PDB file of C-alpha atoms and ligand atoms in Angstrom:
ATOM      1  CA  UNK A   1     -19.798  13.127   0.441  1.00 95.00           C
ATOM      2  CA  UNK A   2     -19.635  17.009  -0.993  1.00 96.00           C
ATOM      3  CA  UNK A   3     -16.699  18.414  -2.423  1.00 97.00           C
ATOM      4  CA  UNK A   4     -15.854  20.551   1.046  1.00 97.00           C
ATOM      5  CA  UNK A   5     -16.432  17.768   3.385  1.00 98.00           C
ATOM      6  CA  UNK A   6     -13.750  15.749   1.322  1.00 98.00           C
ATOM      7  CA  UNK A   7     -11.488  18.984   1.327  1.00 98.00           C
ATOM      8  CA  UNK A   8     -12.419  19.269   5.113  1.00 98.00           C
ATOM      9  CA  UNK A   9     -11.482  15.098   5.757  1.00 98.00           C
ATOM     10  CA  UNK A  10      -8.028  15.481   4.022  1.00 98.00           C
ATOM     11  CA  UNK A  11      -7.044  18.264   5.692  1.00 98.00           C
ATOM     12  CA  UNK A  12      -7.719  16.751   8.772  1.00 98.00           C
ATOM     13  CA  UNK A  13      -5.798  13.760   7.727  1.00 98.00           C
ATOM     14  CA  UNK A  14      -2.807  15.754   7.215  1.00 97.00           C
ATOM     15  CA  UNK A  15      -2.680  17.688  10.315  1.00 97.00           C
ATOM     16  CA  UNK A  16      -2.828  14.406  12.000  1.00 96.00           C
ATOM     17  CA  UNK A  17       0.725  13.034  10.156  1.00 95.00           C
ATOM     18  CA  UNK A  18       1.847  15.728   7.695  1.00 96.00           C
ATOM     19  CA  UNK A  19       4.124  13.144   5.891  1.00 93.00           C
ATOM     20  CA  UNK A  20       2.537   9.820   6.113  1.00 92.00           C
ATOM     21  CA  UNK A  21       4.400   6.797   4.397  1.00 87.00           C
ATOM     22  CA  UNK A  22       4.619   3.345   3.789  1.00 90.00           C
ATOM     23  CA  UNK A  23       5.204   1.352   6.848  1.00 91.00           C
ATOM     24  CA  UNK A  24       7.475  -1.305   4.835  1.00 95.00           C
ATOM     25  CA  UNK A  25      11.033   0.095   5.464  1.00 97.00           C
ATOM     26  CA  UNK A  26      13.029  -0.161   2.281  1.00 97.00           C
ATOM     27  CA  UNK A  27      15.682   1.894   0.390  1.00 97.00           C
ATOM     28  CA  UNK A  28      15.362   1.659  -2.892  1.00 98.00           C
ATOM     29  CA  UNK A  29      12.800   1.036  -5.513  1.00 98.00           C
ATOM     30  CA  UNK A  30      14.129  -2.474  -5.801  1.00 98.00           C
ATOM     31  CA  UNK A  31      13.768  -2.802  -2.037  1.00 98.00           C
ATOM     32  CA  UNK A  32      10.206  -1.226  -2.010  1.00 98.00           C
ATOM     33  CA  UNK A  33       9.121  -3.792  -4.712  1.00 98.00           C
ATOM     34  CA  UNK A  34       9.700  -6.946  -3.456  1.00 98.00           C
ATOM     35  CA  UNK A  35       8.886  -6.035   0.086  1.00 98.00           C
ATOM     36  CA  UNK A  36       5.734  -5.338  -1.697  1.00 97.00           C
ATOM     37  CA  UNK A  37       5.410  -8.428  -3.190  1.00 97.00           C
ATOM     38  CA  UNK A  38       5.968 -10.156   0.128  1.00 97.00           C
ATOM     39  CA  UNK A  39       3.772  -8.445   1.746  1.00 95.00           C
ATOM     40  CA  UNK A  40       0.485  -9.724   0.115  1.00 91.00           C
ATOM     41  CA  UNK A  41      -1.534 -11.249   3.002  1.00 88.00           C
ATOM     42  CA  UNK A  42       0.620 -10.928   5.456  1.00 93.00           C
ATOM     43  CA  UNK A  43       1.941  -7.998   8.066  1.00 93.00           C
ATOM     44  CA  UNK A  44       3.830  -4.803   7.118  1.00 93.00           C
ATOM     45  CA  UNK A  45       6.091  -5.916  10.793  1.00 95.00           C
ATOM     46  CA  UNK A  46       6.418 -10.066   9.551  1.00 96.00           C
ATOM     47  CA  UNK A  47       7.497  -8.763   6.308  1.00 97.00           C
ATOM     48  CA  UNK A  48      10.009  -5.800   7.691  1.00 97.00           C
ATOM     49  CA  UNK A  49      11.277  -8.653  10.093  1.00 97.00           C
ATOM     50  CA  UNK A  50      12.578 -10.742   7.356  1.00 97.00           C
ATOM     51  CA  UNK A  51      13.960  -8.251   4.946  1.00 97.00           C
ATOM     52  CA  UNK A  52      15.976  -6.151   7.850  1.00 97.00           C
ATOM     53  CA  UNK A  53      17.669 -10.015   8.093  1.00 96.00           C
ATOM     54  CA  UNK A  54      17.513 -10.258   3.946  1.00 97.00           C
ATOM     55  CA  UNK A  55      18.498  -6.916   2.532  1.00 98.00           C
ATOM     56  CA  UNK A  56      22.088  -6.457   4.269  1.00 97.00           C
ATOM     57  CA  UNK A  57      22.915  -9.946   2.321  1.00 97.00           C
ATOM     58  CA  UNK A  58      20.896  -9.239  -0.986  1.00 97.00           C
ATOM     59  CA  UNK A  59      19.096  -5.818  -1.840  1.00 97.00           C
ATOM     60  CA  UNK A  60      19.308  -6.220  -6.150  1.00 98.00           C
ATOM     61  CA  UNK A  61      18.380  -8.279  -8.374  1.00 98.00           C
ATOM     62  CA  UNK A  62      21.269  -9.903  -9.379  1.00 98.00           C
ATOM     63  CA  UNK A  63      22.400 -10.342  -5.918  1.00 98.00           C
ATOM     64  CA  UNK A  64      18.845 -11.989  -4.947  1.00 98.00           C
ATOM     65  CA  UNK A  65      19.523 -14.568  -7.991  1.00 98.00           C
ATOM     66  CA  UNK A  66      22.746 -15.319  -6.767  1.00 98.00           C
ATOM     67  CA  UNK A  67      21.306 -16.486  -3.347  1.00 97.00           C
ATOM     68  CA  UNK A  68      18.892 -19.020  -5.759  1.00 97.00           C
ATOM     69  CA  UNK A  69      15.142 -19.806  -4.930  1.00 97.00           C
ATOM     70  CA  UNK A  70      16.199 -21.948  -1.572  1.00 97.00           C
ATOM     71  CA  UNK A  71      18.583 -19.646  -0.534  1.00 96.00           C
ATOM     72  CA  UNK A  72      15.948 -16.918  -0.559  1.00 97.00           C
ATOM     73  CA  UNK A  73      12.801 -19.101   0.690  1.00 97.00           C
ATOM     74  CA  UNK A  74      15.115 -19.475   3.774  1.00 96.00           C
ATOM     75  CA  UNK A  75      15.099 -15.498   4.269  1.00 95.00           C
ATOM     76  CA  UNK A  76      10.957 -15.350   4.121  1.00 96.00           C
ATOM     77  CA  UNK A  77      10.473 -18.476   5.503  1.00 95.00           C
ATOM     78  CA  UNK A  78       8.273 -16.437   8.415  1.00 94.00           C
ATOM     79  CA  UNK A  79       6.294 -14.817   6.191  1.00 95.00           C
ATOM     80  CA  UNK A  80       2.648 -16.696   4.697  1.00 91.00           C
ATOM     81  CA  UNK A  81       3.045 -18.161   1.173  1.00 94.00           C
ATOM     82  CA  UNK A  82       6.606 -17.685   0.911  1.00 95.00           C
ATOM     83  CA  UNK A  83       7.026 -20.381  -1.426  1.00 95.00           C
ATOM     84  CA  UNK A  84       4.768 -18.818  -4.257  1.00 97.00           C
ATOM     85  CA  UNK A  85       6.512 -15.501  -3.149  1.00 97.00           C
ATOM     86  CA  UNK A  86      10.426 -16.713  -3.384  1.00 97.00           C
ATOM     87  CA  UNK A  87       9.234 -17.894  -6.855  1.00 98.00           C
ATOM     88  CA  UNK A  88       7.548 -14.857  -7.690  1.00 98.00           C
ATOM     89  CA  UNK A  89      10.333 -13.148  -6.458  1.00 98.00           C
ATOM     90  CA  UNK A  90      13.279 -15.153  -8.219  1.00 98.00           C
ATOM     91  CA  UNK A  91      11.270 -14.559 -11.615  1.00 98.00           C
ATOM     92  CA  UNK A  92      10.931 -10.932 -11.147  1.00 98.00           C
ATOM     93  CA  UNK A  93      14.532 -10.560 -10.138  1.00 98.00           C
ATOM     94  CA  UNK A  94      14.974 -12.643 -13.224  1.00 98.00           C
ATOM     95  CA  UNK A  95      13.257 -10.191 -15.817  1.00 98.00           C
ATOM     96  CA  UNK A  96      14.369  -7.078 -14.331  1.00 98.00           C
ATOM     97  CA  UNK A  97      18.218  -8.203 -14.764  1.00 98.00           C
ATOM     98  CA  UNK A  98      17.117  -9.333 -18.592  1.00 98.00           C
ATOM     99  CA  UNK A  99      15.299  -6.841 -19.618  1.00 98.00           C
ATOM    100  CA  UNK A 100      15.416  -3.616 -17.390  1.00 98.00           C
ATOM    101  CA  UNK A 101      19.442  -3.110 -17.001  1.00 98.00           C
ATOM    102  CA  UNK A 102      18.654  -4.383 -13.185  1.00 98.00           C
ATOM    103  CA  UNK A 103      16.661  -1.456 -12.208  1.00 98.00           C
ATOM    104  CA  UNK A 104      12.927  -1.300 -11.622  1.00 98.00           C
ATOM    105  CA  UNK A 105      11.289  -0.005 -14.447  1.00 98.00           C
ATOM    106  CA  UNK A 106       9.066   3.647 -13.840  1.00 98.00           C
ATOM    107  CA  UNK A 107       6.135   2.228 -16.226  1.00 97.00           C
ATOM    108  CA  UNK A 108       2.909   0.720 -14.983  1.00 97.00           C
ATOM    109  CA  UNK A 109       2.639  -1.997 -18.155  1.00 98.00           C
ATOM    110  CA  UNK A 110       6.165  -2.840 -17.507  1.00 98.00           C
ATOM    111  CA  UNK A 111       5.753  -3.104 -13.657  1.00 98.00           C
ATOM    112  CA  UNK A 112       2.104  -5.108 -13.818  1.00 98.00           C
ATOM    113  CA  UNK A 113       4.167  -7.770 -16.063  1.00 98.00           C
ATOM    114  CA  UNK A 114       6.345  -8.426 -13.175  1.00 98.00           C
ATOM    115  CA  UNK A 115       5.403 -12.207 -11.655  1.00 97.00           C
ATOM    116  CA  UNK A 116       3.728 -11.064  -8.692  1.00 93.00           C
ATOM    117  CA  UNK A 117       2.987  -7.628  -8.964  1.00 97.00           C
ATOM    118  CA  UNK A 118      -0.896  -6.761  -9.531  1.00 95.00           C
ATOM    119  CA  UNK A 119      -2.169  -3.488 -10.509  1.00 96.00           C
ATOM    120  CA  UNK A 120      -2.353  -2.351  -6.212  1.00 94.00           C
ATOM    121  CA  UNK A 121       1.730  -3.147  -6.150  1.00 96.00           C
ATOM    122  CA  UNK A 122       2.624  -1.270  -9.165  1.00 97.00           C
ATOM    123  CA  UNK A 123       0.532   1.464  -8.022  1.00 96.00           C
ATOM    124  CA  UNK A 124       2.370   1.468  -4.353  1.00 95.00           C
ATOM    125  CA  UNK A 125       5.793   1.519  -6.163  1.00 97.00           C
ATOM    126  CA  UNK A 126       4.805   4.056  -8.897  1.00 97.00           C
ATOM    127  CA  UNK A 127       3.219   6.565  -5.942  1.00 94.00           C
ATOM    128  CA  UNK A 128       5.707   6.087  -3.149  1.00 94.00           C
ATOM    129  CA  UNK A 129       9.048   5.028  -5.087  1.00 95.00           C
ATOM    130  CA  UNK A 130       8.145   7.581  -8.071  1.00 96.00           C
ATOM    131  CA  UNK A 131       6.161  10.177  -6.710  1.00 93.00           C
ATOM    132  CA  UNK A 132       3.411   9.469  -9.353  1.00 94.00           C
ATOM    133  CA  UNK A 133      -0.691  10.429  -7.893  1.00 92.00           C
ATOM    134  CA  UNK A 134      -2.021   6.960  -8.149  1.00 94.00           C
ATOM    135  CA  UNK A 135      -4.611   4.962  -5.703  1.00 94.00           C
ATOM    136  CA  UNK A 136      -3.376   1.697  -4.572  1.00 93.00           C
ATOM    137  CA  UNK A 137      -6.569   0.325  -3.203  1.00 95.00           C
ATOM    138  CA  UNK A 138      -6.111  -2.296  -0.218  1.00 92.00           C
ATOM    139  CA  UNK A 139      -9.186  -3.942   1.859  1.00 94.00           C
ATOM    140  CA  UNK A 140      -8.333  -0.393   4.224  1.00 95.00           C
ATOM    141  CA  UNK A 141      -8.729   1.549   1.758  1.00 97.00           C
ATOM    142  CA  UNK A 142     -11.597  -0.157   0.166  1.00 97.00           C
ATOM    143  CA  UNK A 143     -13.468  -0.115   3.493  1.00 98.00           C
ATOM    144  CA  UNK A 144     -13.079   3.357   4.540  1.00 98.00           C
ATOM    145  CA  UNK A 145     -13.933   4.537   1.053  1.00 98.00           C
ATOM    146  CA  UNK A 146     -16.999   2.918   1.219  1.00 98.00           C
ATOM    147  CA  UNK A 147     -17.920   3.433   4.565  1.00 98.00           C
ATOM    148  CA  UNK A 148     -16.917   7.546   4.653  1.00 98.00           C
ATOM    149  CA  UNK A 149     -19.004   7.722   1.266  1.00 98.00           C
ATOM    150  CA  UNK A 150     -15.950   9.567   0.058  1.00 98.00           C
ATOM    151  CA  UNK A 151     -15.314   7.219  -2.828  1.00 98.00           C
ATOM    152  CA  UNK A 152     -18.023   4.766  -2.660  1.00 97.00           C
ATOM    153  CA  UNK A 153     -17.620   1.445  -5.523  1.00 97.00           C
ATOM    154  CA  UNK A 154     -18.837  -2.412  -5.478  1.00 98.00           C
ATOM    155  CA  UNK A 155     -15.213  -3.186  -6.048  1.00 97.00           C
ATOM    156  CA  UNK A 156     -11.438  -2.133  -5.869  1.00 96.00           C
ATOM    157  CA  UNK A 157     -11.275  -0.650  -9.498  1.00 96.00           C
ATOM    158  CA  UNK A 158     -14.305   1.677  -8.936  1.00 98.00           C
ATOM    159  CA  UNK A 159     -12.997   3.007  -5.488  1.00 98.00           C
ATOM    160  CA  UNK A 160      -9.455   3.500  -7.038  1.00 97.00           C
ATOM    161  CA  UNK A 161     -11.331   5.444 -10.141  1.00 97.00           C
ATOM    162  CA  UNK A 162     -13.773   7.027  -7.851  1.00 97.00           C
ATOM    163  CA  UNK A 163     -11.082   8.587  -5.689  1.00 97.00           C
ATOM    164  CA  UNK A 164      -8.876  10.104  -8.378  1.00 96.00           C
ATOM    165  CA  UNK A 165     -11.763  11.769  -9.628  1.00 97.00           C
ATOM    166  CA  UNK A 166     -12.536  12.896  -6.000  1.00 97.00           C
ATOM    167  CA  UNK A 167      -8.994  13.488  -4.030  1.00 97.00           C
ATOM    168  CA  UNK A 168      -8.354  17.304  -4.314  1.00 97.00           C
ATOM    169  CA  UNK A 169      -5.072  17.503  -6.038  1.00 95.00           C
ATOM    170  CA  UNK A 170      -3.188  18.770  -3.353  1.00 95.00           C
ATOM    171  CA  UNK A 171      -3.407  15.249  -1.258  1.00 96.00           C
ATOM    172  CA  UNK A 172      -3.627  13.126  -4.452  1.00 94.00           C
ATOM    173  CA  UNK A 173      -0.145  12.009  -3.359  1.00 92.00           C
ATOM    174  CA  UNK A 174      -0.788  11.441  -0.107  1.00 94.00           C
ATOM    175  CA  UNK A 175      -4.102  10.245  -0.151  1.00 96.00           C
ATOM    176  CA  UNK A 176      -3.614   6.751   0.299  1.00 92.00           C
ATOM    177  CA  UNK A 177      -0.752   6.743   2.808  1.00 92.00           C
ATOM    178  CA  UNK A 178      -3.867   8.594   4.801  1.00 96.00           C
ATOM    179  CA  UNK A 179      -6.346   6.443   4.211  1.00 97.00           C
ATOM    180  CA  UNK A 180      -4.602   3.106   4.996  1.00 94.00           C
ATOM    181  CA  UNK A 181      -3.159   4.161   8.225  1.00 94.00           C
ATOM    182  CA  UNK A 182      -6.511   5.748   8.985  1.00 97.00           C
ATOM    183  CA  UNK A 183      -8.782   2.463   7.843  1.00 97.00           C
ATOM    184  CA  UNK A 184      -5.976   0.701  10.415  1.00 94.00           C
ATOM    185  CA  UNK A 185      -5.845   2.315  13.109  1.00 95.00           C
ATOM    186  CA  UNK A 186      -9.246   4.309  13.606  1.00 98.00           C
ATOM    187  CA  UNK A 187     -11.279   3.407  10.731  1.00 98.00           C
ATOM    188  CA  UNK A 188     -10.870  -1.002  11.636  1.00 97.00           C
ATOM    189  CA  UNK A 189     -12.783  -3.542  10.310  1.00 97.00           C
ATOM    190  CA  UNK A 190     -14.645  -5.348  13.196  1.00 96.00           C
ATOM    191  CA  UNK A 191     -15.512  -2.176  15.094  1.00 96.00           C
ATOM    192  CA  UNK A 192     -14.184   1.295  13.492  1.00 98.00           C
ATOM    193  CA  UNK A 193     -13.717   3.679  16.457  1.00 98.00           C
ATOM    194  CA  UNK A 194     -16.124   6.370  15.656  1.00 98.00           C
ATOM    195  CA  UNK A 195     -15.743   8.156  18.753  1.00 97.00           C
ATOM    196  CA  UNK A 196     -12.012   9.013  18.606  1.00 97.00           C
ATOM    197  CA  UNK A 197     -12.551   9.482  14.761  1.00 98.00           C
ATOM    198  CA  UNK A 198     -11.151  13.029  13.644  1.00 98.00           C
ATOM    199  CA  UNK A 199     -13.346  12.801  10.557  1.00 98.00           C
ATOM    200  CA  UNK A 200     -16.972  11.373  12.357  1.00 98.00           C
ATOM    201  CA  UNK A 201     -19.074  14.284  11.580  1.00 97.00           C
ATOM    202  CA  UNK A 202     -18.075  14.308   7.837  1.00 98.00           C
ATOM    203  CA  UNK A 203     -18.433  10.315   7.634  1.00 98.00           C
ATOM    204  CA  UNK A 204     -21.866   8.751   6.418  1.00 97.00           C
ATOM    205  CA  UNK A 205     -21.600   5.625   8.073  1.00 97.00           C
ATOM    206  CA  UNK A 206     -24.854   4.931   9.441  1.00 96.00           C
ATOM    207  CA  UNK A 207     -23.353   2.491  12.007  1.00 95.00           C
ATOM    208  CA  UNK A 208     -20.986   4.352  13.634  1.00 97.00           C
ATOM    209  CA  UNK A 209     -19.739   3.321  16.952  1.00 96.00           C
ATOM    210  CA  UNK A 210     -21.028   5.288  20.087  1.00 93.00           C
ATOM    211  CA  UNK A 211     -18.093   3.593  22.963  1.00 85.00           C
TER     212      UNK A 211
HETATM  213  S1  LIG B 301     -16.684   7.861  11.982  1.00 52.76           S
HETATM  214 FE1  LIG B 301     -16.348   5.670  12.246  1.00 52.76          FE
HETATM  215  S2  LIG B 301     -16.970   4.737  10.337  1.00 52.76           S
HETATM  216 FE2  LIG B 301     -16.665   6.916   9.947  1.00 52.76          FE
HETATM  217  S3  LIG B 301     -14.509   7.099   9.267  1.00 52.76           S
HETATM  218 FE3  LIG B 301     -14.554   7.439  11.441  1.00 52.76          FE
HETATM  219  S4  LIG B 301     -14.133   5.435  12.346  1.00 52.76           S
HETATM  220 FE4  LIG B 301     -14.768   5.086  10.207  1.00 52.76          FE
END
């Protein structure tokens, strides 16, 4: 896709929702993080179902340690894999008490050696809890990426590089927000709907929808 139709597709974006977020409610980095975590393979509404129940009893670290592993698998219990997740979660409450004063540490190395958190959840916490530029490429992303030919790449690395090099500057921060919601909602995996798509005569998708 050239330089101006990407320019063209973001703008677009942004008239559309001029301050587009996560759809995980949280209220603090800590909060963001381990809704995060939960949130692998499962629903941004399962997730904020069980943490609107979990956060007014335990929103830190310490205070999610204090509950213990069964006291917090009871919390998640609706949400897939919660075992593996109220370990992950226990450990990373764990470390950040140990060896980050309790707080959530602004540092990618220090957030990707969290139990649970890949490279795509320290880049979710380091763009929307720190206001840092980075990609956080999910299967939405990945999809409408290649689709759009905006950031074509055989796998979630090369879109991520591939649209850092690409996103104009001024939506770097954004830019994911956008294309989540947009790969969601419009841009779906079955059967995108071209013909309500505010971007379909900048997209290269050669199968676009036609009803
Ligand atoms: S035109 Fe269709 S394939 Fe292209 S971005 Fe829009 S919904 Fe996706």
């Amino acid at each position: 896709m050239p330089a101006a139709d990407v320019q063209e597709m973001f703008v677009r974006l942004r008239e559309l929702d001029p301050h587009p977020t996560t759809e995980l409610e949280y209220s603090t980095p800590f909060e963001l993080l381990v809704a995060v975590i939960l949130s692998a393979q499962a629903t941004d509404v399962g997730v904020n179902r069980a943490t609107r129940r979990l956060y007014p009893l335990a929103n830190t670290p310490q205070a999610i340690l204090d509950l213990g592993e069964e006291g917090l698998r009871k919390h998640i219990a609706t949400i897939g894999l919660f075992n593996a997740k109220a370990k992950n979660v226990i450990a990373t409450c764990r470390i950040l008490v140990d060896r980050h004063g309790g707080e959530v540490p602004h540092d990618r190395d220090a957030l990707e050696a969290l139990p649970g958190v890949g490279r795509k959840t320290a880049n979710v916490v380091l763009n929307t809890a720190f206001g840092e530029p980075t990609m956080a490429v999910d299967t939405h992303i990945f999809r409408v990426a290649n689709r759009t030919g905006l950031a074509p790449g055989k796998d979630v690395r090369a879109v991520e590089d591939a649209l850092l090099r690409r996103v104009p500057a001024e939506f770097l921060h954004d830019a994911h927000h956008w294309l989540i919601l947009h790969g969601r909602y419009v841009c779906k995996a079955r059967k995108p709907d071209c013909p309500q798509c505010v971007v379909r005569d900048l997209c290269r998708y050669r199968d676009k929808t036609v009803d």
